[in-house]
Structures are given as structure tokens and as C-alpha cells.
CSV table of C-alpha atoms in Angstrom, one decimal:
chain,number,residue,atom,x,y,z
A,1170,MET,CA,0.0,0.0,0.0
A,1171,ALA,CA,2.8,2.4,0.8
A,1172,LYS,CA,4.3,1.8,-2.6
A,1173,TYR,CA,1.1,3.0,-4.3
A,1174,TYR,CA,0.8,5.9,-2.0
A,1175,LYS,CA,4.4,6.9,-2.7
A,1176,PHE,CA,3.7,6.6,-6.5
A,1177,PHE,CA,0.5,8.6,-6.2
A,1178,LEU,CA,2.1,11.3,-4.2
A,1179,TYR,CA,5.1,11.5,-6.6
A,1180,THR,CA,2.8,11.7,-9.6
A,1181,LEU,CA,0.7,14.5,-8.0
A,1182,ILE,CA,3.8,16.5,-7.1
A,1183,THR,CA,5.2,16.1,-10.6
A,1184,PHE,CA,2.0,17.2,-12.1
A,1185,HIS,CA,1.9,20.3,-10.1
A,1186,LEU,CA,5.6,21.0,-10.9
A,1187,SER,CA,4.8,20.5,-14.6
A,1188,LEU,CA,2.0,23.1,-14.3
A,1189,LEU,CA,4.3,25.5,-12.6
A,1190,MET,CA,7.0,25.0,-15.2
A,1191,SER,CA,4.6,25.5,-18.1
A,1192,SER,CA,3.2,28.7,-16.6
A,1193,CYS,CA,6.8,30.1,-16.5
A,1194,GLN,CA,7.5,29.5,-20.2
A,1195,GLU,CA,7.8,32.4,-22.6
A,1196,GLY,CA,5.5,31.2,-25.4
A,1197,HIS,CA,7.5,28.1,-26.4
A,1198,ASP,CA,5.4,25.2,-27.6
A,1199,ALA,CA,6.3,21.5,-27.1
A,1200,GLY,CA,4.0,20.5,-29.9
A,1201,ASN,CA,3.4,16.7,-30.0
A,1202,LEU,CA,5.9,16.2,-27.3
A,1203,LEU,CA,3.8,18.1,-24.8
A,1204,GLY,CA,2.9,16.0,-21.7
A,1205,GLN,CA,4.1,13.1,-19.7
A,1206,TRP,CA,5.5,9.9,-21.4
A,1207,ARG,CA,6.0,6.6,-19.7
A,1208,MET,CA,8.8,4.3,-20.9
A,1209,ASP,CA,7.5,1.0,-22.2
A,1210,ASN,CA,8.0,-2.0,-20.0
A,1211,SER,CA,8.6,0.3,-16.9
A,1212,ASP,CA,6.4,1.6,-14.2
A,1213,SER,CA,9.0,3.9,-12.8
A,1214,LYS,CA,10.5,5.8,-15.8
A,1215,TYR,CA,8.9,8.9,-17.2
A,1216,ILE,CA,9.9,11.9,-19.4
A,1217,SER,CA,7.8,15.1,-19.5
A,1218,PHE,CA,7.9,18.0,-21.9
A,1219,SER,CA,6.3,21.4,-21.4
A,1220,GLY,CA,7.2,24.6,-23.1
A,1221,SER,CA,11.0,24.2,-23.6
A,1222,VAL,CA,11.5,22.3,-20.3
A,1223,ALA,CA,12.0,18.5,-20.0
A,1224,LEU,CA,11.8,16.5,-16.8
A,1225,ILE,CA,13.5,13.1,-16.8
A,1226,LYS,CA,12.4,11.0,-13.8
A,1227,ASP,CA,12.8,7.6,-12.4
A,1228,ILE,CA,10.7,7.0,-9.3
A,1229,ASN,CA,13.6,4.9,-7.9
A,1230,THR,CA,16.5,7.3,-8.5
A,1231,GLY,CA,15.0,10.8,-8.8
A,1232,ALA,CA,14.2,13.5,-11.3
A,1233,VAL,CA,16.3,15.9,-13.4
A,1234,ASN,CA,15.3,19.0,-15.2
A,1235,GLY,CA,16.6,20.2,-18.6
A,1236,ASN,CA,15.8,22.3,-21.6
A,1237,PHE,CA,15.0,20.7,-24.9
A,1238,GLN,CA,14.7,21.5,-28.6
A,1239,HIS,CA,12.8,19.5,-31.2
A,1240,VAL,CA,14.4,20.2,-34.6
A,1241,GLY,CA,13.2,18.1,-37.5
A,1242,ASP,CA,13.7,14.5,-36.5
A,1243,SER,CA,16.1,15.3,-33.7
A,1244,LEU,CA,15.6,15.9,-30.0
A,1245,PHE,CA,18.2,17.8,-28.0
A,1246,ILE,CA,18.1,17.9,-24.2
A,1247,GLN,CA,20.5,19.9,-22.0
A,1248,CYS,CA,20.1,18.5,-18.4
A,1249,TYR,CA,21.3,20.4,-15.4
A,1250,SER,CA,21.9,19.5,-11.9
A,1251,GLU,CA,21.2,22.3,-9.4
A,1252,LYS,CA,22.9,20.5,-6.5
A,1253,GLU,CA,25.3,18.5,-8.6
A,1254,GLN,CA,24.2,15.3,-7.0
A,1255,ARG,CA,25.4,11.9,-8.2
A,1256,SER,CA,21.8,10.7,-8.3
A,1257,ASP,CA,21.1,13.1,-11.1
A,1258,THR,CA,23.7,11.5,-13.3
A,1259,ILE,CA,22.5,8.1,-12.3
A,1260,THR,CA,18.9,8.9,-13.3
A,1261,VAL,CA,19.9,10.2,-16.7
A,1262,GLU,CA,22.9,8.2,-17.8
A,1263,GLU,CA,22.4,4.8,-16.0
A,1264,SER,CA,18.7,4.5,-15.5
A,1265,PHE,CA,17.6,5.9,-18.9
A,1266,GLY,CA,20.9,5.4,-20.8
A,1267,PHE,CA,20.9,9.0,-22.1
A,1268,LYS,CA,24.5,10.1,-22.5
A,1269,PRO,CA,26.2,12.5,-22.0
A,1270,PHE,CA,24.2,14.0,-19.1
A,1271,ASN,CA,24.4,17.6,-20.3
A,1272,ASN,CA,24.2,17.1,-24.1
A,1273,ILE,CA,21.6,14.4,-25.1
A,1274,ARG,CA,21.0,14.1,-28.8
A,1275,THR,CA,18.6,11.5,-30.1
A,1276,LYS,CA,16.7,10.8,-33.3
A,1277,ILE,CA,12.9,10.8,-33.2
A,1278,VAL,CA,11.8,7.7,-35.1
A,1279,ALA,CA,8.1,8.0,-34.2
A,1280,LEU,CA,6.1,10.8,-32.6
A,1281,ASP,CA,2.3,11.1,-32.5
A,1282,SER,CA,-0.3,11.8,-29.9
A,1283,ASP,CA,0.2,8.4,-28.3
A,1284,GLN,CA,3.8,7.1,-29.0
A,1285,LEU,CA,7.3,8.5,-28.9
A,1286,ILE,CA,10.3,6.4,-30.1
A,1287,LEU,CA,13.9,7.7,-29.8
A,1288,THR,CA,17.1,6.2,-31.0
A,1289,LYS,CA,20.8,6.8,-30.7
A,1290,ASN,CA,23.8,4.6,-31.6
A,1291,GLY,CA,21.7,1.5,-31.9
A,1292,GLN,CA,19.8,2.1,-28.7
A,1293,THR,CA,16.0,2.6,-28.7
A,1294,TRP,CA,13.7,4.2,-26.2
A,1295,SER,CA,10.0,3.7,-26.6
A,1296,PHE,CA,7.4,5.7,-24.6
A,1297,HIS,CA,3.6,6.0,-24.5
A,1298,LYS,CA,1.6,9.1,-23.5
A,1299,TYR,CA,0.7,8.8,-19.8
């Protein structure tokens, strides 16, 4: 029961943070990326896009903010660590496999209102809108 309460509380906090972040944007539009995406075959890994802000989170390791750009079939994410904690790097590079931490560049293979598929160097990440 505590696990579900923790998940619910984390989701609620993240939702409120997403609303706060989107209200601070200066007219940028995330387009089809807008919203929260859950990684396929995982109940703990999510990525959210709002305005020009990305939030990469793993319920088990933490959450990391970044700025993103969607240019053509490419997605660029610049993560930042406010407190320079090791857990931030673990979340991005080890949990998700996005490298390097502060200069993520992936190819968007598929993007519609329900599915997001990213690739880089033979690695594939598949997400569904949550």
C-alpha cells in the first residue's frame, strides 16, 4: 500500500511542478511532445515536456530538469543538476541510458499523440503518453 501511496504522491507533485514550469515559459510550444510519457516496460521511468522544459524522472532514483529543442527528426536535451548530486547523473545516464548528461541528442523515429520512439547509436527508447 505504501508503494502505491508513494507513487500517487510523486505523480501528484510532478503534475503540479509541470503546471508550474509550463506557466513560466515564454511562449514556447512543445508540440506533439507536450505531456508526460511513460517508458514502455517500466512503471518507474517517465519523461515530460512542457514549453521548452524537459523533466526526466525515475521514481527509484530521482528527477532531473533540462531544456529541450525539437528540430526536424532530432531531440536535443540539455540537463542540469542544481545541487550536482550523483543521483542526477545516475537517473539520466544509468537508469535511462541517455548520454552524455548535459548534451543528449537523439533521433525521433516516431512521434504522434500516443507514441514516442527515440534512437541513438543502436539504442532505442519507446514511450507512450501517460
